[in-house]
Each structure stands twice: as structure tokens, then as C-alpha cells.
PDB file of C-alpha atoms and ligand atoms in Angstrom:
ATOM      1  CA  UNK H  33       0.149  -0.179  -0.005  1.00 89.00           C
ATOM      2  CA  UNK H  34       1.402   3.218  -1.390  1.00 96.00           C
ATOM      3  CA  UNK H  35       1.900   5.893   1.502  1.00 98.00           C
ATOM      4  CA  UNK H  36      -0.085   8.871   0.524  1.00 98.00           C
ATOM      5  CA  UNK H  37       1.609  12.691   1.194  1.00 98.00           C
ATOM      6  CA  UNK H  38      -0.464  15.643   0.443  1.00 98.00           C
ATOM      7  CA  UNK H  39       1.624  18.984   0.240  1.00 98.00           C
ATOM      8  CA  UNK H  40      -0.089  21.569   1.378  1.00 98.00           C
ATOM      9  CA  UNK H  41      -0.085  24.958   2.690  1.00 96.00           C
ATOM     10  CA  UNK H  42      -2.508  27.954   1.996  1.00 95.00           C
ATOM     11  CA  UNK H  43      -0.231  30.386   1.082  1.00 94.00           C
ATOM     12  CA  UNK H  44       0.225  30.691  -2.506  1.00 94.00           C
ATOM     13  CA  UNK H  45       3.997  30.576  -3.962  1.00 94.00           C
ATOM     14  CA  UNK H  46       5.577  29.121  -0.932  1.00 95.00           C
ATOM     15  CA  UNK H  47       6.700  25.859  -3.137  1.00 97.00           C
ATOM     16  CA  UNK H  48       4.001  23.456  -2.824  1.00 98.00           C
ATOM     17  CA  UNK H  49       4.225  22.522  -6.573  1.00 98.00           C
ATOM     18  CA  UNK H  50       7.554  22.184  -6.872  1.00 98.00           C
ATOM     19  CA  UNK H  51       8.039  20.457  -3.876  1.00 98.00           C
ATOM     20  CA  UNK H  52       5.160  18.091  -5.263  1.00 98.00           C
ATOM     21  CA  UNK H  53       7.202  17.801  -8.726  1.00 98.00           C
ATOM     22  CA  UNK H  54      10.595  17.357  -7.491  1.00 98.00           C
ATOM     23  CA  UNK H  55       9.960  14.938  -4.466  1.00 98.00           C
ATOM     24  CA  UNK H  56       7.965  12.925  -6.401  1.00 98.00           C
ATOM     25  CA  UNK H  57      10.423  12.913  -9.363  1.00 98.00           C
ATOM     26  CA  UNK H  58      13.428  12.151  -7.182  1.00 98.00           C
ATOM     27  CA  UNK H  59      11.316   9.413  -5.178  1.00 98.00           C
ATOM     28  CA  UNK H  60      10.834   7.407  -8.938  1.00 98.00           C
ATOM     29  CA  UNK H  61      14.396   8.424  -9.629  1.00 97.00           C
ATOM     30  CA  UNK H  62      15.637   6.082  -7.051  1.00 96.00           C
ATOM     31  CA  UNK H  63      13.277   3.279  -8.647  1.00 96.00           C
ATOM     32  CA  UNK H  64      10.141   3.994  -6.390  1.00 98.00           C
ATOM     33  CA  UNK H  65       6.387   4.171  -8.302  1.00 98.00           C
ATOM     34  CA  UNK H  66       5.072   7.302  -7.958  1.00 98.00           C
ATOM     35  CA  UNK H  67       1.889   9.004  -8.766  1.00 98.00           C
ATOM     36  CA  UNK H  68       1.644  12.518  -8.853  1.00 98.00           C
ATOM     37  CA  UNK H  69      -2.014  13.682  -7.784  1.00 98.00           C
ATOM     38  CA  UNK H  70      -3.039  17.250  -9.244  1.00 98.00           C
ATOM     39  CA  UNK H  71      -5.896  18.670  -7.483  1.00 98.00           C
ATOM     40  CA  UNK H  72      -5.129  22.348  -7.868  1.00 98.00           C
ATOM     41  CA  UNK H  73      -7.119  23.951 -10.824  1.00 97.00           C
ATOM     42  CA  UNK H  74      -4.108  25.667 -11.647  1.00 97.00           C
ATOM     43  CA  UNK H  75      -2.561  22.869 -13.603  1.00 98.00           C
ATOM     44  CA  UNK H  76       0.975  23.478 -12.488  1.00 98.00           C
ATOM     45  CA  UNK H  77       2.207  19.936 -11.440  1.00 98.00           C
ATOM     46  CA  UNK H  78       0.550  18.500 -14.235  1.00 98.00           C
ATOM     47  CA  UNK H  79       2.561  21.027 -17.194  1.00 98.00           C
ATOM     48  CA  UNK H  80       5.337  20.537 -14.310  1.00 98.00           C
ATOM     49  CA  UNK H  81       5.611  17.060 -15.683  1.00 98.00           C
ATOM     50  CA  UNK H  82       5.024  17.549 -18.981  1.00 98.00           C
ATOM     51  CA  UNK H  83       1.154  17.116 -19.027  1.00 98.00           C
ATOM     52  CA  UNK H  84      -0.464  20.489 -19.333  1.00 96.00           C
ATOM     53  CA  UNK H  85      -4.127  20.997 -18.553  1.00 94.00           C
ATOM     54  CA  UNK H  86      -4.437  21.750 -22.491  1.00 92.00           C
ATOM     55  CA  UNK H  87      -3.574  18.137 -23.476  1.00 92.00           C
ATOM     56  CA  UNK H  88      -5.926  16.720 -20.621  1.00 92.00           C
ATOM     57  CA  UNK H  89      -9.721  16.520 -22.104  1.00 92.00           C
ATOM     58  CA  UNK H  90     -10.024  14.430 -18.616  1.00 95.00           C
ATOM     59  CA  UNK H  91      -8.194  14.563 -15.415  1.00 97.00           C
ATOM     60  CA  UNK H  92      -8.735  13.836 -11.528  1.00 98.00           C
ATOM     61  CA  UNK H  93     -11.787  16.181 -11.621  1.00 97.00           C
ATOM     62  CA  UNK H  94     -14.191  13.255 -13.533  1.00 96.00           C
ATOM     63  CA  UNK H  95     -13.940  10.462 -11.267  1.00 97.00           C
ATOM     64  CA  UNK H  96     -13.849  13.082  -8.495  1.00 96.00           C
ATOM     65  CA  UNK H  97     -17.390  14.173  -9.244  1.00 94.00           C
ATOM     66  CA  UNK H  98     -18.431  10.636 -10.384  1.00 93.00           C
ATOM     67  CA  UNK H  99     -17.454   9.921 -13.771  1.00 95.00           C
ATOM     68  CA  UNK H 100     -15.189   7.131 -14.623  1.00 96.00           C
ATOM     69  CA  UNK H 101     -11.972   5.614 -12.338  1.00 97.00           C
ATOM     70  CA  UNK H 102      -8.591   7.415 -11.621  1.00 98.00           C
ATOM     71  CA  UNK H 103      -6.839   4.509 -13.672  1.00 97.00           C
ATOM     72  CA  UNK H 104      -9.062   5.800 -16.633  1.00 96.00           C
ATOM     73  CA  UNK H 105      -6.666   9.407 -15.850  1.00 97.00           C
ATOM     74  CA  UNK H 106      -3.734   8.126 -14.966  1.00 98.00           C
ATOM     75  CA  UNK H 107      -0.603   9.290 -17.690  1.00 98.00           C
ATOM     76  CA  UNK H 108       3.172   8.356 -18.095  1.00 98.00           C
ATOM     77  CA  UNK H 109       5.556  10.768 -18.206  1.00 98.00           C
ATOM     78  CA  UNK H 110       9.386  11.100 -18.977  1.00 98.00           C
ATOM     79  CA  UNK H 111      10.130   9.279 -15.838  1.00 98.00           C
ATOM     80  CA  UNK H 112       9.589   5.369 -16.042  1.00 98.00           C
ATOM     81  CA  UNK H 113       8.356   5.410 -12.830  1.00 98.00           C
ATOM     82  CA  UNK H 114       6.538   8.788 -12.083  1.00 98.00           C
ATOM     83  CA  UNK H 115       3.027   8.918 -13.257  1.00 98.00           C
ATOM     84  CA  UNK H 116       0.505  11.863 -12.994  1.00 98.00           C
ATOM     85  CA  UNK H 117      -3.433  11.776 -12.445  1.00 98.00           C
ATOM     86  CA  UNK H 118      -3.542  15.392 -13.926  1.00 98.00           C
ATOM     87  CA  UNK H 119      -5.913  18.546 -13.546  1.00 97.00           C
ATOM     88  CA  UNK H 120      -7.839  19.408 -16.285  1.00 94.00           C
ATOM     89  CA  UNK H 121      -9.933  22.632 -17.280  1.00 92.00           C
ATOM     90  CA  UNK H 122     -13.128  21.252 -14.857  1.00 94.00           C
ATOM     91  CA  UNK H 123     -11.244  20.895 -11.982  1.00 95.00           C
ATOM     92  CA  UNK H 124     -11.538  24.493 -11.697  1.00 93.00           C
ATOM     93  CA  UNK H 125     -15.815  24.130 -10.332  1.00 93.00           C
ATOM     94  CA  UNK H 126     -15.176  21.149  -8.060  1.00 94.00           C
ATOM     95  CA  UNK H 127     -14.821  22.874  -5.298  1.00 92.00           C
ATOM     96  CA  UNK H 128     -18.203  23.962  -5.129  1.00 93.00           C
ATOM     97  CA  UNK H 129     -19.472  21.115  -6.270  1.00 95.00           C
ATOM     98  CA  UNK H 130     -17.974  18.902  -3.824  1.00 95.00           C
ATOM     99  CA  UNK H 131     -19.965  20.807  -1.438  1.00 93.00           C
ATOM    100  CA  UNK H 132     -23.205  19.864  -2.519  1.00 93.00           C
ATOM    101  CA  UNK H 133     -22.419  15.985  -3.107  1.00 91.00           C
ATOM    102  CA  UNK H 134     -23.007  13.573  -0.516  1.00 90.00           C
ATOM    103  CA  UNK H 135     -19.590  12.508   0.990  1.00 94.00           C
ATOM    104  CA  UNK H 136     -18.122  15.399  -0.575  1.00 96.00           C
ATOM    105  CA  UNK H 137     -14.977  15.645   2.092  1.00 96.00           C
ATOM    106  CA  UNK H 138     -14.276  11.809   1.081  1.00 97.00           C
ATOM    107  CA  UNK H 139     -14.342  11.464  -2.358  1.00 97.00           C
ATOM    108  CA  UNK H 140     -10.451  11.589  -3.282  1.00 98.00           C
ATOM    109  CA  UNK H 141      -9.836   9.200  -0.508  1.00 98.00           C
ATOM    110  CA  UNK H 142     -12.581   6.926  -2.534  1.00 97.00           C
ATOM    111  CA  UNK H 143     -11.105   7.443  -5.696  1.00 98.00           C
ATOM    112  CA  UNK H 144      -7.312   6.721  -4.745  1.00 98.00           C
ATOM    113  CA  UNK H 145      -7.961   3.618  -2.562  1.00 98.00           C
ATOM    114  CA  UNK H 146      -7.911   1.239  -5.725  1.00 97.00           C
ATOM    115  CA  UNK H 147      -4.900   2.614  -6.978  1.00 98.00           C
ATOM    116  CA  UNK H 148      -2.821   3.002  -3.859  1.00 98.00           C
ATOM    117  CA  UNK H 149      -1.165  -0.557  -3.977  1.00 98.00           C
ATOM    118  CA  UNK H 150       0.043   0.141  -7.588  1.00 98.00           C
ATOM    119  CA  UNK H 151       2.708   2.782  -6.365  1.00 98.00           C
ATOM    120  CA  UNK H 152       4.727   3.261  -3.071  1.00 98.00           C
ATOM    121  CA  UNK H 153       4.160   6.836  -2.534  1.00 98.00           C
ATOM    122  CA  UNK H 154       0.664   8.989  -3.933  1.00 98.00           C
ATOM    123  CA  UNK H 155       1.797  12.907  -3.707  1.00 98.00           C
ATOM    124  CA  UNK H 156      -0.952  15.376  -3.483  1.00 98.00           C
ATOM    125  CA  UNK H 157      -0.509  18.815  -4.991  1.00 98.00           C
ATOM    126  CA  UNK H 158      -2.664  20.662  -2.876  1.00 98.00           C
ATOM    127  CA  UNK H 159      -4.209  24.437  -4.320  1.00 98.00           C
ATOM    128  CA  UNK H 160      -3.405  27.179  -2.083  1.00 97.00           C
ATOM    129  CA  UNK H 161      -6.286  27.718   0.139  1.00 95.00           C
ATOM    130  CA  UNK H 162      -8.116  25.404   2.817  1.00 95.00           C
ATOM    131  CA  UNK H 163     -11.189  24.856   0.238  1.00 94.00           C
ATOM    132  CA  UNK H 164     -12.667  21.215  -0.137  1.00 96.00           C
ATOM    133  CA  UNK H 165     -10.479  19.752  -2.634  1.00 97.00           C
ATOM    134  CA  UNK H 166      -7.331  20.619   0.017  1.00 97.00           C
ATOM    135  CA  UNK H 167      -9.800  18.712   2.424  1.00 97.00           C
ATOM    136  CA  UNK H 168     -10.027  16.286   0.079  1.00 98.00           C
ATOM    137  CA  UNK H 169      -6.571  15.711   0.030  1.00 98.00           C
ATOM    138  CA  UNK H 170      -5.582  15.737   3.684  1.00 98.00           C
ATOM    139  CA  UNK H 171      -8.869  13.063   4.158  1.00 98.00           C
ATOM    140  CA  UNK H 172      -7.085  10.883   1.183  1.00 98.00           C
ATOM    141  CA  UNK H 173      -3.473  11.429   3.121  1.00 98.00           C
ATOM    142  CA  UNK H 174      -1.601   9.868   5.362  1.00 98.00           C
ATOM    143  CA  UNK H 175       0.346  12.607   6.012  1.00 98.00           C
ATOM    144  CA  UNK H 176       0.767  16.368   5.046  1.00 98.00           C
ATOM    145  CA  UNK H 177       4.099  17.736   4.050  1.00 98.00           C
ATOM    146  CA  UNK H 178       4.119  21.539   4.951  1.00 97.00           C
ATOM    147  CA  UNK H 179       6.624  23.721   2.840  1.00 97.00           C
ATOM    148  CA  UNK H 180       7.504  27.057   3.983  1.00 93.00           C
ATOM    149  CA  UNK H 181       9.053  29.906   2.065  1.00 90.00           C
ATOM    150  CA  UNK H 182      11.937  31.548   4.352  1.00 84.00           C
ATOM    151  CA  UNK H 183      10.076  34.917   5.026  1.00 80.00           C
ATOM    152  CA  UNK H 184       9.048  37.309   7.471  1.00 70.00           C
ATOM    153  CA  UNK H 185       5.354  35.934   7.319  1.00 76.00           C
ATOM    154  CA  UNK H 186       6.049  32.562   7.029  1.00 74.00           C
ATOM    155  CA  UNK H 187       4.316  31.457  10.452  1.00 77.00           C
ATOM    156  CA  UNK H 188       1.369  33.721   9.843  1.00 78.00           C
ATOM    157  CA  UNK H 189      -0.848  31.375   7.807  1.00 82.00           C
ATOM    158  CA  UNK H 190       0.554  28.000   9.467  1.00 88.00           C
ATOM    159  CA  UNK H 191      -1.831  28.016  12.805  1.00 88.00           C
ATOM    160  CA  UNK H 192      -4.636  28.413  10.553  1.00 91.00           C
ATOM    161  CA  UNK H 193      -3.147  25.222   8.389  1.00 94.00           C
ATOM    162  CA  UNK H 194      -2.643  23.370  11.842  1.00 94.00           C
ATOM    163  CA  UNK H 195      -6.373  24.029  12.770  1.00 94.00           C
ATOM    164  CA  UNK H 196      -7.427  22.931   9.417  1.00 96.00           C
ATOM    165  CA  UNK H 197      -5.376  19.527  10.116  1.00 97.00           C
ATOM    166  CA  UNK H 198      -6.878  19.407  13.270  1.00 96.00           C
ATOM    167  CA  UNK H 199     -10.188  19.200  12.047  1.00 97.00           C
ATOM    168  CA  UNK H 200      -9.330  16.696  10.061  1.00 97.00           C
ATOM    169  CA  UNK H 201      -8.023  14.461  11.999  1.00 98.00           C
ATOM    170  CA  UNK H 202     -11.209  14.649  14.290  1.00 97.00           C
ATOM    171  CA  UNK H 203     -13.884  14.332  11.828  1.00 96.00           C
ATOM    172  CA  UNK H 204     -12.801  13.052   8.577  1.00 97.00           C
ATOM    173  CA  UNK H 205      -9.411  11.188   8.607  1.00 98.00           C
ATOM    174  CA  UNK H 206      -7.979   9.701  12.250  1.00 98.00           C
ATOM    175  CA  UNK H 207      -4.733   8.529  10.777  1.00 97.00           C
ATOM    176  CA  UNK H 208      -3.237  11.962   9.130  1.00 98.00           C
ATOM    177  CA  UNK H 209       0.210  12.661  10.257  1.00 96.00           C
ATOM    178  CA  UNK H 210       2.528  15.416   9.575  1.00 96.00           C
ATOM    179  CA  UNK H 211       4.846  14.261   7.754  1.00 96.00           C
ATOM    180  CA  UNK H 212       7.466  17.270   7.917  1.00 96.00           C
ATOM    181  CA  UNK H 213       7.681  21.143   7.360  1.00 96.00           C
ATOM    182  CA  UNK H 214      10.538  21.809   4.726  1.00 96.00           C
ATOM    183  CA  UNK H 215      12.140  24.931   4.346  1.00 94.00           C
ATOM    184  CA  UNK H 216      12.024  26.292   0.619  1.00 95.00           C
ATOM    185  CA  UNK H 217      13.693  28.898  -1.122  1.00 94.00           C
ATOM    186  CA  UNK H 218      16.117  29.147   1.355  1.00 92.00           C
ATOM    187  CA  UNK H 219      18.684  32.073   0.860  1.00 88.00           C
ATOM    188  CA  UNK H 220      21.817  31.358   3.365  1.00 82.00           C
ATOM    189  CA  UNK H 221      22.938  35.027   2.657  1.00 85.00           C
ATOM    190  CA  UNK H 222      20.022  36.364   3.942  1.00 82.00           C
ATOM    191  CA  UNK H 223      19.500  37.001   7.549  1.00 80.00           C
ATOM    192  CA  UNK H 224      15.890  36.750   7.875  1.00 80.00           C
ATOM    193  CA  UNK H 225      16.170  33.260   6.329  1.00 80.00           C
ATOM    194  CA  UNK H 226      17.937  32.567   9.410  1.00 82.00           C
ATOM    195  CA  UNK H 227      15.445  34.063  11.730  1.00 83.00           C
ATOM    196  CA  UNK H 228      12.724  31.857   9.958  1.00 83.00           C
ATOM    197  CA  UNK H 229      14.311  28.708  10.219  1.00 85.00           C
ATOM    198  CA  UNK H 230      15.270  29.344  13.864  1.00 86.00           C
ATOM    199  CA  UNK H 231      11.826  30.244  14.733  1.00 85.00           C
ATOM    200  CA  UNK H 232      10.053  27.498  13.076  1.00 86.00           C
ATOM    201  CA  UNK H 233      12.506  24.975  14.768  1.00 87.00           C
ATOM    202  CA  UNK H 234      11.543  26.068  17.991  1.00 87.00           C
ATOM    203  CA  UNK H 235       8.100  25.569  17.264  1.00 84.00           C
ATOM    204  CA  UNK H 236       8.285  22.172  15.406  1.00 86.00           C
ATOM    205  CA  UNK H 237      11.745  20.710  16.710  1.00 84.00           C
ATOM    206  CA  UNK H 238      11.720  17.389  15.062  1.00 87.00           C
ATOM    207  CA  UNK H 239       9.001  17.775  12.533  1.00 93.00           C
ATOM    208  CA  UNK H 240      11.373  20.195  10.472  1.00 94.00           C
ATOM    209  CA  UNK H 241      13.817  18.330   7.837  1.00 96.00           C
ATOM    210  CA  UNK H 242      17.128  18.479   7.852  1.00 95.00           C
ATOM    211  CA  UNK H 243      17.187  19.071   4.284  1.00 97.00           C
ATOM    212  CA  UNK H 244      16.933  22.747   3.074  1.00 95.00           C
ATOM    213  CA  UNK H 245      15.426  23.780  -0.499  1.00 97.00           C
ATOM    214  CA  UNK H 246      17.621  26.907  -1.478  1.00 96.00           C
ATOM    215  CA  UNK H 247      16.441  29.306  -3.793  1.00 95.00           C
ATOM    216  CA  UNK H 248      17.475  27.941  -7.380  1.00 97.00           C
ATOM    217  CA  UNK H 249      17.222  29.462 -10.754  1.00 98.00           C
ATOM    218  CA  UNK H 250      17.197  26.122 -12.256  1.00 98.00           C
ATOM    219  CA  UNK H 251      13.981  25.175 -10.072  1.00 98.00           C
ATOM    220  CA  UNK H 252      12.229  28.086 -11.360  1.00 98.00           C
ATOM    221  CA  UNK H 253      13.186  27.375 -15.119  1.00 98.00           C
ATOM    222  CA  UNK H 254      12.531  23.459 -15.302  1.00 98.00           C
ATOM    223  CA  UNK H 255       8.651  23.658 -15.420  1.00 98.00           C
ATOM    224  CA  UNK H 256       8.570  25.936 -18.642  1.00 97.00           C
ATOM    225  CA  UNK H 257      10.241  22.470 -20.336  1.00 98.00           C
ATOM    226  CA  UNK H 258       7.451  20.664 -18.752  1.00 98.00           C
ATOM    227  CA  UNK H 259      10.190  18.544 -16.817  1.00 98.00           C
ATOM    228  CA  UNK H 260      11.101  18.236 -13.260  1.00 98.00           C
ATOM    229  CA  UNK H 261      14.630  19.605 -12.093  1.00 98.00           C
ATOM    230  CA  UNK H 262      16.504  16.358 -12.328  1.00 98.00           C
ATOM    231  CA  UNK H 263      15.348  15.851 -16.320  1.00 98.00           C
ATOM    232  CA  UNK H 264      16.271  19.607 -17.214  1.00 98.00           C
ATOM    233  CA  UNK H 265      19.521  20.120 -14.684  1.00 98.00           C
ATOM    234  CA  UNK H 266      20.642  16.905 -12.922  1.00 98.00           C
ATOM    235  CA  UNK H 267      23.564  18.826 -11.353  1.00 98.00           C
ATOM    236  CA  UNK H 268      21.838  21.977 -10.307  1.00 98.00           C
ATOM    237  CA  UNK H 269      22.127  22.629  -6.536  1.00 98.00           C
ATOM    238  CA  UNK H 270      17.873  22.572  -6.610  1.00 98.00           C
ATOM    239  CA  UNK H 271      17.985  18.786  -8.349  1.00 98.00           C
ATOM    240  CA  UNK H 272      20.260  17.779  -5.678  1.00 98.00           C
ATOM    241  CA  UNK H 273      18.499  19.460  -2.573  1.00 98.00           C
ATOM    242  CA  UNK H 274      15.636  17.753  -3.742  1.00 98.00           C
ATOM    243  CA  UNK H 275      17.055  14.160  -4.263  1.00 98.00           C
ATOM    244  CA  UNK H 276      18.369  14.738  -0.553  1.00 98.00           C
ATOM    245  CA  UNK H 277      15.061  15.616   0.661  1.00 98.00           C
ATOM    246  CA  UNK H 278      13.571  12.478  -1.051  1.00 98.00           C
ATOM    247  CA  UNK H 279      16.761  10.292   0.705  1.00 98.00           C
ATOM    248  CA  UNK H 280      15.584  12.139   4.175  1.00 98.00           C
ATOM    249  CA  UNK H 281      12.209  11.124   3.606  1.00 97.00           C
ATOM    250  CA  UNK H 282      12.520   7.909   2.958  1.00 96.00           C
ATOM    251  CA  UNK H 283      15.286   7.403   6.066  1.00 95.00           C
ATOM    252  CA  UNK H 284      12.889   8.887   8.379  1.00 91.00           C
ATOM    253  CA  UNK H 285      10.142   5.981   7.219  1.00 85.00           C
ATOM    254  CA  UNK H 286      13.188   3.570   7.790  1.00 84.00           C
ATOM    255  CA  UNK H 287      13.894   4.851  11.173  1.00 82.00           C
TER     256      UNK H 287
HETATM  257  P1  LIG B 115       0.315  27.871  -5.676  1.00 91.91           P
HETATM  258  O1  LIG B 115       0.120  28.556  -4.353  1.00 91.91           O
HETATM  259  O2  LIG B 115       0.363  29.033  -6.582  1.00 91.91           O
HETATM  260  O3  LIG B 115       0.029  27.048  -6.342  1.00 91.91           O
HETATM  261  P2  LIG B 115       3.133  27.050  -4.635  1.00 91.91           P
HETATM  262  O4  LIG B 115       3.127  26.917  -3.718  1.00 91.91           O
HETATM  263  O5  LIG B 115       2.685  25.679  -5.234  1.00 91.91           O
HETATM  264  O6  LIG B 115       2.183  27.916  -5.582  1.00 91.91           O
HETATM  265  P3  LIG B 115       5.543  26.784  -6.584  1.00 91.91           P
HETATM  266  O7  LIG B 115       4.692  26.801  -7.701  1.00 91.91           O
HETATM  267  O8  LIG B 115       6.078  25.531  -6.491  1.00 91.91           O
HETATM  268  O9  LIG B 115       5.000  27.498  -5.290  1.00 91.91           O
HETATM  269  O10 LIG B 115       6.442  28.082  -6.785  1.00 91.91           O
HETATM  270  C1  LIG B 115       6.171  29.538  -6.984  1.00 91.91           C
HETATM  271  C2  LIG B 115       7.258  30.188  -7.653  1.00 91.91           C
HETATM  272  O11 LIG B 115       8.490  30.215  -7.073  1.00 91.91           O
HETATM  273  C3  LIG B 115       7.194  29.236  -9.025  1.00 91.91           C
HETATM  274  O12 LIG B 115       7.429  30.480 -10.098  1.00 91.91           O
HETATM  275  C4  LIG B 115       8.416  28.516  -8.605  1.00 91.91           C
HETATM  276  O13 LIG B 115       9.307  27.900  -9.979  1.00 91.91           O
HETATM  277  C5  LIG B 115       9.196  29.076  -7.876  1.00 91.91           C
HETATM  278  N1  LIG B 115      10.293  28.477  -6.758  1.00 91.91           N
HETATM  279  C6  LIG B 115       9.793  27.569  -6.426  1.00 91.91           C
HETATM  280  N2  LIG B 115      10.789  27.378  -5.336  1.00 91.91           N
HETATM  281  C7  LIG B 115      11.648  27.733  -5.814  1.00 91.91           C
HETATM  282  C8  LIG B 115      13.297  27.887  -5.446  1.00 91.91           C
HETATM  283  N3  LIG B 115      13.403  26.866  -4.497  1.00 91.91           N
HETATM  284  N4  LIG B 115      14.213  28.026  -5.990  1.00 91.91           N
HETATM  285  C9  LIG B 115      13.386  29.530  -7.287  1.00 91.91           C
HETATM  286  N5  LIG B 115      12.467  29.347  -7.264  1.00 91.91           N
HETATM  287  C10 LIG B 115      11.608  28.493  -7.047  1.00 91.91           C
HETATM  288 MG1  LIG B 116       0.926  25.112  -7.117  1.00 91.91          MG
END
């Protein structure tokens, strides 16, 4: 049974999608079978692995609202063991629709269940909100991984996210764990980065990954080629940091 990890933070632009794509790709490059599940209507995770929304007549949306199965919409990527359940245009209306469907909170969980044993990891890229899509992501997950950008307001939204995680645990998914917090866009020359890291480490102690993702131009260039960074520039610091994060995640699991 694959481990399902939701990448979530309602704050926009903190590196959720970059983390979903590149952590997923790094795990896959290490031989794991990985399914990237794109539940963000922006579709950035899908295009980031070469499956842009414009080329996906169907995606996660269809099975989510009861049309067909997830298996029907899963597509291969350039990495042999990395697959994607892409976003399609209609996903934009899903949050509202799910609010009006019976059992709308648990739809994603239900459509993932039949495919979980085909993968070692299922990585869910959540949208920048705490809407029904994110709640579905958290409800379907074994654990949530929270990217935190090293900036002044980093901690502000975190308590709201933690409340939502508690709510989901109480009402929908008691097994939900916190996989960890990962710092993104870290700049060692920036004093503020140091302060934010120390503050968050103080709060969350061992929940914070040792590996920090540096600000690296290659990570921001790779998506426009529809490639995870390890295919675009394997030697870049961005690629190497996500490979390191994948190793740390796996060794923590083993410990
Ligand atoms: P959204 O909330 O809109 O879904 P997000 O949290 O998924 O955003 P990303 O899309 O991963 O965030 O990243 C936001 C922007 O920052 C993108 O342009 C991305 O390429 C860039 N970016 C992310 N991580 C890094 C990094 N470590 N170094 C440089 N650029 C980065
Ligand atoms: Mg995103």
C-alpha cells in the first residue's frame, strides 16, 4: 500500500508544486513508483511533468465527481516510474461541486483507494486554499508535508493550516500525520532566512526536515520545459536538494 502525502499550505507561491513535482521525481528516480495527483485547478504540477491541462480532456475532476475511475486518467511521464493524475479545466468548479455532493469530503480518498497498491508513494499537490479540494487532499492522505518559504510572514498562516489538519483528524481522517515541514527558497546570505528557520525549528523541533531547499533558478526554469528539475539539470543545487529531501524522507520512514 503506497504512502499518500499531501503537499499543503494555503499560502500561495511557497513552493508546494515545485516540491510535489521534484520530490515525486526524486523518489521515482530512486526506483519508487510514484503517482503525482494534481488537485490544484491551476494545473501546475501536471504541466510541470509535461502533461499540460490543454492536453488533458479528462483529469482528476471526472472520477472525483463520479465519472469513470482514476485509473482511466492516469498518464505516464518522461520518468519511467513517475505517473500523473492530471488536472483538467473542469477542476476549477470542483470545490463548489464537492460541497454539494453527499460525502464530498471523502471523494478523493475513495477514488485513490483502488490504485494505492500500485504505487510506493502518492503525492498530492494541493491548491493555495483551505477549500474542499485541500480538505479532500488531507482526508485522502496518510501525512501532510508543509513547504514553508523562508520569509517574514511564514508562520502567520501556519496555525490556520494546523487547525484544519486537526479538524480533518477529528472528523474525517484520524490517521493523518505531519510528515514534516520543509523550508523552500532558502537563501543563506539572507539574515531573515536564518531567523525564520530558527523560529520554526523552535516551534516544530523534529518535524522540520534537515534538508532545506535553496532558492535556485533551475527549479523555476524547469517547469517551462515540462520537466522535473532532475531531467532539466541534474547537477543543479535545486535538483540535488530535492534528491536529498527524498533520501531524508525515506530514511525517516525506515527509522
Ligand atoms: P501556488 O500556491 O500558486 O500553487 P506553490 O506553493 O505551488 O504556488 P510553486 O509554484 O512551487 O509554489 O512556486 C512559486 C514560484 O516560485 C514558481 O515560479 C516556482 O518556479 C518558484 N520557485 C519555487 N521554489 C523555488 C526555489 N527553491 N528556487 C527558485 N524558485 C522557486
Ligand atoms: Mg502550486
